[in-house]
Short mmCIF file of C-alpha atoms in Angstrom, two decimals:
data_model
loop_
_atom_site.label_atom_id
_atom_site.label_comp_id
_atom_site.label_asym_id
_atom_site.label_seq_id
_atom_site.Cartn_x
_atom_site.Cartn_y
_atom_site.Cartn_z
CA UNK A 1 158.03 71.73 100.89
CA UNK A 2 157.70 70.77 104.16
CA UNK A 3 158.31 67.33 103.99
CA UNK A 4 161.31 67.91 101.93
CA UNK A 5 163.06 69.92 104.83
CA UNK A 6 162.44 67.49 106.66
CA UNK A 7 164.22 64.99 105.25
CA UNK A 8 167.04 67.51 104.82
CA UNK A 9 167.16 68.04 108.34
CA UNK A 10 167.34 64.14 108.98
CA UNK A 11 169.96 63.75 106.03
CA UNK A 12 172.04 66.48 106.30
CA UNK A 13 175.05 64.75 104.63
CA UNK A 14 172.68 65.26 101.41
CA UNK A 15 173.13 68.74 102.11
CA UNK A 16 176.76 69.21 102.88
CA UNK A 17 177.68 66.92 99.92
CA UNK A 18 175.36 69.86 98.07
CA UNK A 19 177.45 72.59 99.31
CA UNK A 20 180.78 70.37 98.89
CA UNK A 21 179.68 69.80 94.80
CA UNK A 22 179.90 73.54 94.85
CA UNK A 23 183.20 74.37 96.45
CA UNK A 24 184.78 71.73 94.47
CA UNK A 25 183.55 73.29 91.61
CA UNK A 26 185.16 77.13 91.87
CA UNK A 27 187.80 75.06 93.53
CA UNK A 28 188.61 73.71 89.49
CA UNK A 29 187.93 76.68 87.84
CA UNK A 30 191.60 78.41 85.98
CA UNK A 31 192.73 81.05 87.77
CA UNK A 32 195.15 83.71 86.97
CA UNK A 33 197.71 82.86 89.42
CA UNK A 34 200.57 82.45 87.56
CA UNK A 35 202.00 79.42 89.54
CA UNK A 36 203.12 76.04 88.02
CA UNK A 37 204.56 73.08 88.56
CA UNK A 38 204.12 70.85 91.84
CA UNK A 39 202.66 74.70 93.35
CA UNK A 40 199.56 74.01 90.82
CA UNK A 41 199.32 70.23 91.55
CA UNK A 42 199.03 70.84 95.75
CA UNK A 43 196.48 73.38 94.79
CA UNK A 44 194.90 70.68 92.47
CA UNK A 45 194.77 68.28 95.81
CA UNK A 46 193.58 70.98 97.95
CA UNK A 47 190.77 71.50 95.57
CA UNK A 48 189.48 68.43 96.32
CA UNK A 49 190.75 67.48 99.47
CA UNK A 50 188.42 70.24 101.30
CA UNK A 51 185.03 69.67 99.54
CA UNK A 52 185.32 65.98 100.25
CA UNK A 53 185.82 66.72 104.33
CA UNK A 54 183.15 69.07 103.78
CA UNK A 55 180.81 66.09 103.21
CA UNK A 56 182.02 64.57 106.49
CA UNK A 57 182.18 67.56 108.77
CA UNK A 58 178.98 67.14 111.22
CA UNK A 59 179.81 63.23 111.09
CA UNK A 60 183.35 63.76 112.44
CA UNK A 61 183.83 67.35 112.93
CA UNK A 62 186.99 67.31 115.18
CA UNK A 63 188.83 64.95 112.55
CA UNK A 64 187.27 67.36 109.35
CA UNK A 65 188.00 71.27 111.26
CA UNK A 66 191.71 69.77 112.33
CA UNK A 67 192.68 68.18 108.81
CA UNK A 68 191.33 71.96 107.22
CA UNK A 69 193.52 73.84 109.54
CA UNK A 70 196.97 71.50 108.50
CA UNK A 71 195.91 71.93 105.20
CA UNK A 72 195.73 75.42 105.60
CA UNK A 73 199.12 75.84 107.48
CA UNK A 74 200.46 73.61 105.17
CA UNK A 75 198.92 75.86 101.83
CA UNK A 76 200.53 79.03 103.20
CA UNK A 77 203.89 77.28 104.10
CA UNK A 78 204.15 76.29 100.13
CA UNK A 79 203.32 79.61 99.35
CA UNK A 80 200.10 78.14 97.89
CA UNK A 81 197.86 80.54 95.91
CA UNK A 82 194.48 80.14 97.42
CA UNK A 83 191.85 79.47 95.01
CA UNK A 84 187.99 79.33 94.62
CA UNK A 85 187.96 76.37 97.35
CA UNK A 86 189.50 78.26 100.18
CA UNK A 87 185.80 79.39 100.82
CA UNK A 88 185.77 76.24 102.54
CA UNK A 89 187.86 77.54 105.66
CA UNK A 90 185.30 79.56 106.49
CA UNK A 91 182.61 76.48 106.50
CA UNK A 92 184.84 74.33 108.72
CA UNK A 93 185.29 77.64 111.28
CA UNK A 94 181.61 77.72 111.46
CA UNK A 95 181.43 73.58 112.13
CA UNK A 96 184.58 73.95 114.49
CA UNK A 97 182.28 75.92 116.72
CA UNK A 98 178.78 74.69 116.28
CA UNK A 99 179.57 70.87 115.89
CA UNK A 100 183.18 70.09 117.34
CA UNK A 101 183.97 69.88 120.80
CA UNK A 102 185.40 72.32 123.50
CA UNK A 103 189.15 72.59 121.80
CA UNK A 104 188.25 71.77 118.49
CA UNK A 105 185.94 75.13 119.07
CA UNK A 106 189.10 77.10 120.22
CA UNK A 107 191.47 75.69 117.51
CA UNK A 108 188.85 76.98 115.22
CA UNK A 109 188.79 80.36 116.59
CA UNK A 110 192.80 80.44 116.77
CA UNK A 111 192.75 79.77 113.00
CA UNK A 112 190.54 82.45 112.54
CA UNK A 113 192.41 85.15 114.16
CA UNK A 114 195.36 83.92 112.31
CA UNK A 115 193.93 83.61 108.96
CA UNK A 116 193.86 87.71 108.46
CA UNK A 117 197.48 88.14 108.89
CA UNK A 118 199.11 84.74 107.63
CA UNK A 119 197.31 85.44 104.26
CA UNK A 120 199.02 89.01 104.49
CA UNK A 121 202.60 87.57 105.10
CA UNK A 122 202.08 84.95 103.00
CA UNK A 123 200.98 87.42 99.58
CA UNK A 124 203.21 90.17 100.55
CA UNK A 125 200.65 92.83 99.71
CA UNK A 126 202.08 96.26 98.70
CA UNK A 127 199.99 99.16 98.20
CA UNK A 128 200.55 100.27 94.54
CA UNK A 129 200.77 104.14 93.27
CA UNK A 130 200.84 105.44 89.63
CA UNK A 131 202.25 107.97 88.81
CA UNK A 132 200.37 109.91 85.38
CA UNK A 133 203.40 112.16 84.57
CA UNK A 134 205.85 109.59 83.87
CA UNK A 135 202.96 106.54 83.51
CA UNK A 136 204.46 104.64 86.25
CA UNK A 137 203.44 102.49 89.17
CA UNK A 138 205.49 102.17 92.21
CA UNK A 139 204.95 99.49 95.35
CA UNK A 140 205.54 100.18 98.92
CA UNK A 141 204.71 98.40 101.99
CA UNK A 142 201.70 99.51 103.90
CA UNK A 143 202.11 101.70 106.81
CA UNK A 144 201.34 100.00 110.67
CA UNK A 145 197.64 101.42 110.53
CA UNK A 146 197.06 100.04 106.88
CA UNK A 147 198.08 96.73 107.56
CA UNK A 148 195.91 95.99 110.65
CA UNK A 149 192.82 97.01 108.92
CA UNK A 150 193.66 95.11 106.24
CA UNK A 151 194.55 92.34 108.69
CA UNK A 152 191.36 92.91 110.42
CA UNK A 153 189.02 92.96 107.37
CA UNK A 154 190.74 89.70 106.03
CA UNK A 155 190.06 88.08 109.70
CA UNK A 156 186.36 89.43 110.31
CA UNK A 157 184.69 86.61 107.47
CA UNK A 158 186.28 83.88 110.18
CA UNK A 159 185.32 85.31 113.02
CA UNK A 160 181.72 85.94 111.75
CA UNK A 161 181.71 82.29 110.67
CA UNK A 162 182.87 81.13 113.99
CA UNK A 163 180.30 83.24 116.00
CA UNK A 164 177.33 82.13 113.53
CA UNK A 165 178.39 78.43 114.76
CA UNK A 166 178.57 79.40 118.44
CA UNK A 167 175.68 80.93 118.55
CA UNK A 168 173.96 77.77 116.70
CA UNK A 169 175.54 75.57 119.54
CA UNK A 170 174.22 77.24 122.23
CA UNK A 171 170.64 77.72 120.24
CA UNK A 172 170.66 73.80 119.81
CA UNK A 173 171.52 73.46 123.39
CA UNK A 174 168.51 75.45 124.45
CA UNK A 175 166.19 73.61 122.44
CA UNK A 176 167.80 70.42 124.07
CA UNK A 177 167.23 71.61 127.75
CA UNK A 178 163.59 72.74 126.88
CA UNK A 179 162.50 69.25 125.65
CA UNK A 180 163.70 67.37 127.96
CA UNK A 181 162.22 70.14 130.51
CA UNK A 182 159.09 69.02 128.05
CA UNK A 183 159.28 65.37 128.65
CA UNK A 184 160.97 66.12 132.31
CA UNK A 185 157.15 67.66 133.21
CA UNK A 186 154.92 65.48 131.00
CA UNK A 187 156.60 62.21 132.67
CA UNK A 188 155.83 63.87 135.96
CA UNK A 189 152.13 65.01 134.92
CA UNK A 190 151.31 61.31 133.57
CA UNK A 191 153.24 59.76 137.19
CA UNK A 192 151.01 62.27 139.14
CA UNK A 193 147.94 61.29 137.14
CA UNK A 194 148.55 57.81 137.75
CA UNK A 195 148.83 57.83 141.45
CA UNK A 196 145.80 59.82 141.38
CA UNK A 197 143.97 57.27 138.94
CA UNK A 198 145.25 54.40 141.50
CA UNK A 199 143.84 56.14 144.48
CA UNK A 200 140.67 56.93 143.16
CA UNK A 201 140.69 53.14 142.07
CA UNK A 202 141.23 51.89 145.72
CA UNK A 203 138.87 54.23 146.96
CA UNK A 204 136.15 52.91 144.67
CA UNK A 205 137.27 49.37 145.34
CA UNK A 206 136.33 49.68 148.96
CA UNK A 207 133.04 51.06 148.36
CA UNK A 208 132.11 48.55 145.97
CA UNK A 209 133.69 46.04 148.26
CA UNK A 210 131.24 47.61 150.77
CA UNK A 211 128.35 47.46 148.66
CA UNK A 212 129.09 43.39 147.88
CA UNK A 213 129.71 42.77 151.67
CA UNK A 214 125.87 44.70 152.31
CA UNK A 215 124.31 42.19 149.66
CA UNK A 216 125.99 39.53 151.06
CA UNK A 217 125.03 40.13 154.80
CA UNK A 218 121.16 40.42 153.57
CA UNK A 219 121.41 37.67 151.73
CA UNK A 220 122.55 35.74 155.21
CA UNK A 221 120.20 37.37 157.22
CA UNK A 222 117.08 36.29 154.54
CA UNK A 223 118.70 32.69 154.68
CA UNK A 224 118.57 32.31 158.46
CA UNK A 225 114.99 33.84 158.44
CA UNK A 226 113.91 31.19 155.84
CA UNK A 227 115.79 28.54 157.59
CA UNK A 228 114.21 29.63 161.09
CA UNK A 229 110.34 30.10 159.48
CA UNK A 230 110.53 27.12 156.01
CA UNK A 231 108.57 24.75 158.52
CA UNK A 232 106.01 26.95 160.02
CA UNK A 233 105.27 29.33 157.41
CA UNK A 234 106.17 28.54 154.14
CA UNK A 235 105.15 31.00 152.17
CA UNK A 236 107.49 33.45 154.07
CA UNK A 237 110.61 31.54 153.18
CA UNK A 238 109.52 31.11 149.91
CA UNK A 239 109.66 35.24 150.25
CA UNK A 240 113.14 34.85 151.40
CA UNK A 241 114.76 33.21 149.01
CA UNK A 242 113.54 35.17 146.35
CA UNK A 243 114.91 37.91 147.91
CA UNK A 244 118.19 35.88 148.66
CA UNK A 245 118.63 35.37 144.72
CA UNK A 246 117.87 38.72 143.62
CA UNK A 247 120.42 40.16 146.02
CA UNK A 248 122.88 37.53 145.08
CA UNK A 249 122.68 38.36 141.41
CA UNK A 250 123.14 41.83 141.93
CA UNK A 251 126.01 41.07 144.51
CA UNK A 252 127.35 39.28 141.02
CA UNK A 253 127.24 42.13 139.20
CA UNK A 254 128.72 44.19 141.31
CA UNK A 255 131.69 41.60 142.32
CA UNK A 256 132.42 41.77 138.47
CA UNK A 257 132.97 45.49 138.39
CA UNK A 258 135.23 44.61 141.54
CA UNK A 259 137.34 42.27 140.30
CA UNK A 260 140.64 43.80 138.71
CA UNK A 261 140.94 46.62 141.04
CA UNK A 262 142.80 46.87 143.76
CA UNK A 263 142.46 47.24 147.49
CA UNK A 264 144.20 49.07 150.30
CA UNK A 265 144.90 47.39 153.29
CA UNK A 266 143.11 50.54 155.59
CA UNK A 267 139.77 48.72 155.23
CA UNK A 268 136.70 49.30 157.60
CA UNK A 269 135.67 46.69 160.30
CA UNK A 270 132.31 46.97 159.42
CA UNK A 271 130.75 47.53 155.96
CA UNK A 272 127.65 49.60 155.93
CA UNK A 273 125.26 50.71 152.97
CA UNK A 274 126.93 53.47 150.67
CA UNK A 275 124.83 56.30 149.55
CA UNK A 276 122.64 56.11 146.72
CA UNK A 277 120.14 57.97 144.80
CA UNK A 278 117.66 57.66 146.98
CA UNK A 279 120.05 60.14 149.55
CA UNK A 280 120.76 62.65 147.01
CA UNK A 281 117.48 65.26 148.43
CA UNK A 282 119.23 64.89 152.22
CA UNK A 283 122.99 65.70 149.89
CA UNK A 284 121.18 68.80 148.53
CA UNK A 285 120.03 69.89 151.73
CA UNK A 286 123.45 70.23 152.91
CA UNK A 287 124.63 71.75 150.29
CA UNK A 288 121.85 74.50 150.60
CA UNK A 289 122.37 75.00 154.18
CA UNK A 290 125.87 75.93 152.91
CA UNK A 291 125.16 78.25 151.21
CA UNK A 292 124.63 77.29 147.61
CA UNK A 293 121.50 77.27 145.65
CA UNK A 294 120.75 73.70 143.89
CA UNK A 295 117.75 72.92 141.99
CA UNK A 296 116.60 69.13 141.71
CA UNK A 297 114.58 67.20 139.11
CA UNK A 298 113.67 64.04 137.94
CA UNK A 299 112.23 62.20 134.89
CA UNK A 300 111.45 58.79 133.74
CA UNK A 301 110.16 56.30 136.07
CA UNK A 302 112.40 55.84 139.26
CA UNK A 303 113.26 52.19 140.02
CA UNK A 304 115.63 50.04 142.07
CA UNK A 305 119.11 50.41 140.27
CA UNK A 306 122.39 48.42 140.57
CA UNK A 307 124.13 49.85 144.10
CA UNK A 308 127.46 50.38 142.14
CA UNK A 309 125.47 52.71 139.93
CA UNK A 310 123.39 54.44 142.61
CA UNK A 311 126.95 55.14 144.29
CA UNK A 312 128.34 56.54 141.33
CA UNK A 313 125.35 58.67 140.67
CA UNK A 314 125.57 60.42 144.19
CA UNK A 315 129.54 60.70 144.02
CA UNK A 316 129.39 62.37 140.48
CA UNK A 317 126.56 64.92 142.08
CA UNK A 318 128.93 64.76 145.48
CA UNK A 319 131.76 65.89 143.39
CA UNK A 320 130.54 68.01 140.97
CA UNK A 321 128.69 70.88 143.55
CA UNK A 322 131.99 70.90 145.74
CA UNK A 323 133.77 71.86 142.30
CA UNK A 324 130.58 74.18 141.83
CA UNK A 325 131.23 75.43 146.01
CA UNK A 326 135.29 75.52 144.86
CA UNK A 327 135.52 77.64 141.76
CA UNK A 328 131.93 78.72 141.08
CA UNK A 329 132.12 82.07 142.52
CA UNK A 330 129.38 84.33 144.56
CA UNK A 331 125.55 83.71 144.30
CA UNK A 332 126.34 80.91 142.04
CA UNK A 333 123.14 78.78 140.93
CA UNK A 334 123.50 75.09 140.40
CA UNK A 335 121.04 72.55 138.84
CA UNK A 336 121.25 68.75 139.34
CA UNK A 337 118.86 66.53 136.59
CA UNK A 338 118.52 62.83 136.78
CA UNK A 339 117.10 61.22 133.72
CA UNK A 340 115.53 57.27 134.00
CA UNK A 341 115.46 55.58 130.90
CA UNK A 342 114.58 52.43 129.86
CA UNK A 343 118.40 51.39 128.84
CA UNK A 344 120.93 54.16 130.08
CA UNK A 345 120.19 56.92 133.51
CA UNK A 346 121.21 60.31 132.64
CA UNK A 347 122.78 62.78 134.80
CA UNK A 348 123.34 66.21 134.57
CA UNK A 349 124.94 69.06 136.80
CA UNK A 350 125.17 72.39 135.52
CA UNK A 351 125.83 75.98 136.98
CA UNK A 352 125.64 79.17 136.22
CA UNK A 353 129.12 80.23 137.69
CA UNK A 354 132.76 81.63 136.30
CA UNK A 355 133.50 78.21 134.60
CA UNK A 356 136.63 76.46 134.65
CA UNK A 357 140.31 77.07 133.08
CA UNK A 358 141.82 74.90 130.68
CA UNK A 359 144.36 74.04 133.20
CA UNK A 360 141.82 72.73 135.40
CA UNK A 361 140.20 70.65 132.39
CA UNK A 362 143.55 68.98 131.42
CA UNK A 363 144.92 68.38 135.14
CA UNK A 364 141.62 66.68 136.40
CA UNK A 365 139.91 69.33 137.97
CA UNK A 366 140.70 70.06 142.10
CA UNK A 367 138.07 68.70 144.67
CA UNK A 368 138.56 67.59 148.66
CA UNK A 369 140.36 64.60 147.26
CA UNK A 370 142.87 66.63 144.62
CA UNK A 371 141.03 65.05 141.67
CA UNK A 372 137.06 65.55 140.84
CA UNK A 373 137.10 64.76 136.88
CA UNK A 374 139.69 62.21 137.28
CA UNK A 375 137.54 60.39 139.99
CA UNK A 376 134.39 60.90 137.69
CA UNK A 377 136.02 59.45 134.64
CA UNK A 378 137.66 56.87 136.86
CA UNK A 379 133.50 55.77 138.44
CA UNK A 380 131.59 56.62 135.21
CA UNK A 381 134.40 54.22 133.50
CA UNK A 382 134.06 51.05 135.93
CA UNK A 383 130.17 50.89 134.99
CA UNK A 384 130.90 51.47 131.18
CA UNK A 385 129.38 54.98 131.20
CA UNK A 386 130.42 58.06 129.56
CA UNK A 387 131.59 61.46 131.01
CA UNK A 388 131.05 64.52 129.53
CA UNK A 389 132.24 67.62 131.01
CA UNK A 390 133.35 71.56 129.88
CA UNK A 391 132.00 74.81 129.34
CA UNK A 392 128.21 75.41 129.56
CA UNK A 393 126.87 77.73 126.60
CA UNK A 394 126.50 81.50 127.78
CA UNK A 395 128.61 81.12 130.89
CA UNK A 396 129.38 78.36 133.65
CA UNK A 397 130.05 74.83 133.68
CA UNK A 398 128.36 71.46 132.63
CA UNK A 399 128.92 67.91 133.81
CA UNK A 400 126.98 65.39 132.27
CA UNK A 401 127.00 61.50 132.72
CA UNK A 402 125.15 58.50 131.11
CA UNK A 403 124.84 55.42 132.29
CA UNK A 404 124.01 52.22 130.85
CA UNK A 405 121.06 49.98 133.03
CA UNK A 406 121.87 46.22 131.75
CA UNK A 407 120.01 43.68 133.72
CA UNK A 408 121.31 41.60 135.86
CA UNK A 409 121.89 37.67 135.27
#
């Protein structure tokens, strides 16, 4: 059922030529009339003149509600009987209104307000009295009062009509100004999402541009120190250059992950180390000293780990107890997990505070930078992890990234 209004709604000619079938149907029925002649052959025409503009009216309303009214001046200066069809006026003062334009609207509404009394004129209505003694019926004009009610009640079908359209126009109109208000703020969510995504993509650029320059500077320094000890003490240099290759293939890694994103042009002079796991007891401790409790554990056996991972590891914790800080309420209790596994590192930070709204969830979250979750999809993404973050069962909330550990080549 639903699909089939559907494709009503998209085919509405389907429809009108429905409703036209109809018309044109009491419009050939016999009436009692009485006319003849050329009188019955207009009223043959008009018959099926005003279904067939029926089936055309939301095409070309202006052209269909104008060619109705001449056909209805025209009917009542033949003295034209209407028949069964003329229930098509009324159609065509509801399109006038609710399909045509501004004076296509207002000739409709004239033609309504005239309908009522040119009917009137046009049948000469008398009011009829019979008389039992003498079995008699006698015809008078109405009196003043009479004839505007009549008037009136002959006018109000029109007028109904014409309101029922306006008030569709200006119901379509609304629904028109709230979807583009719709689109209006979804454009301007995605645009505000995507700055964010870029910034939090040049941000990580430049640390990961940091953490390449650091490799590469060791790997300088190890080369001058095997250079300056290769002919004295071999063994030494031998040292270094292990050390220079296994810096340089993780420098390859990481110069992979960098590649694609773009940098900003407010770049530091000098590129230090960026925080890692190993830091993340001396990030706790300031977070304890302000003010929020943070438990700490690990599993599986700690090792050396790529430095874009290690920095994505303490940013995720970073982020996630300044969110917990932010929007986790008083005496909150936080807990902060880090699982080693063979293949994947597993971290989790959970609280036991008021949660988060759904607005929150869908925008990205709020942190110092505007955009926690974003920034954590945005890091967990560029070392082909996964991000999972909402509600923690029986009350708080629950961040919780993995990983992947592939060795380096």
């Amino acid at each position: 059922m639903q699909r089939l209004n559907a494709w009503l709604r998209r085919h509405p000619m389907v429809v009108d030529s429905a409703w036209a079938a109809m018309v044109l149907f009491f419009g050939l029925l016999p009436n009692d009339a009485g006319q003849g002649g050329w009188q019955q052959s207009v009223q043959l025409a008009i018959a099926v003149v005003l279904p067939l503009l029926m089936v055309f009216r939301r095409r070309r309303p202006d052209i269909t509600v104008t060619a109705a009214v001449v056909i209805g001046l025209t009917q009542v200066a033949l003295d034209v009987d209407p028949g069964g069809s003329s229930i098509a006026y009324l159609v065509f003062a509801y399109t006038g209104a609710a399909f045509g334009s501004a004076w296509i609207s207002r000739l409709a509404l004239a033609a309504g307000l005239s309908a009522g009394p040119l009917v009137f004129w046009e049948q000469g209505l008398l009011k009829s009295q019979y008389h039992p003694e003498t079995s008699t019926t006698t015809f008078h004009p109405y009196g003043v009062g009479e004839t505007l009610l009549i008037m009136g009640l002959m006018t109000s079908p029109f007028i109904l009509c014409w309101a029922w359209g306006r008030l569709t126009r200006v119901r379509r109109a609304y629904l028109v100004e709230l979807e583009d208000r719709a689109a209006r703020l979804e454009r301007e969510r995605d645009a505000q999402a995507k700055v964010a995504v870029a910034a939090e993509r040049a941000r990580i650029a430049r640390e990961l541009h940091d953490v390449v320059a650091h490799n590469v500077s060791v790997m300088i320094v190890q080369a001058d120190g095997a250079a300056y000890v290769l002919d004295n003490s071999p063994q030494q240099a031998k040292e270094a250059l292990g050390t220079i290759a296994s810096t340089g293939r993780q420098a390859l890694v990481e110069m992979r992950r960098l590649l694609g994103v773009l940098r900003t042009a407010d770049t530091a002079e000098e590129y230090v180390p960026q925080p890692g796991v190993e830091e993340l007891p001396d990030l706790l401790d300031q977070v304890r000293t302000a003010g929020l409790q943070v438990d700490f554990a690990t599993s599986g056996d700690p090792r050396e780990l790529p430095r874009g991972v290690e920095l994505t590891v303490y940013r995720i914790v970073q982020e996630a107890l300044t969110n917990v800080r932010k929007h986790g309420g008083p005496d909150v209790h936080a807990r902060v997990a880090v699982d080693f596994g063979d293949r994947e590192l597993a971290v989790l930070i959970e609280d036991d505070g008021r949660g988060s709204t759904d607005e929150q969830l869908t925008s990205g979250g709020t942190d110092g930078q505007g955009h926690g979750l974003i920034g954590m999809r945005e890091r967990v993404g560029m070392v082909s992890g996964s991000l999972d973050v909402g509600p923690r069962p029986g009350g708080g909330f629950r961040i919780r990234a993995v990983l992947p550990l592939k060795a380096a080549h």
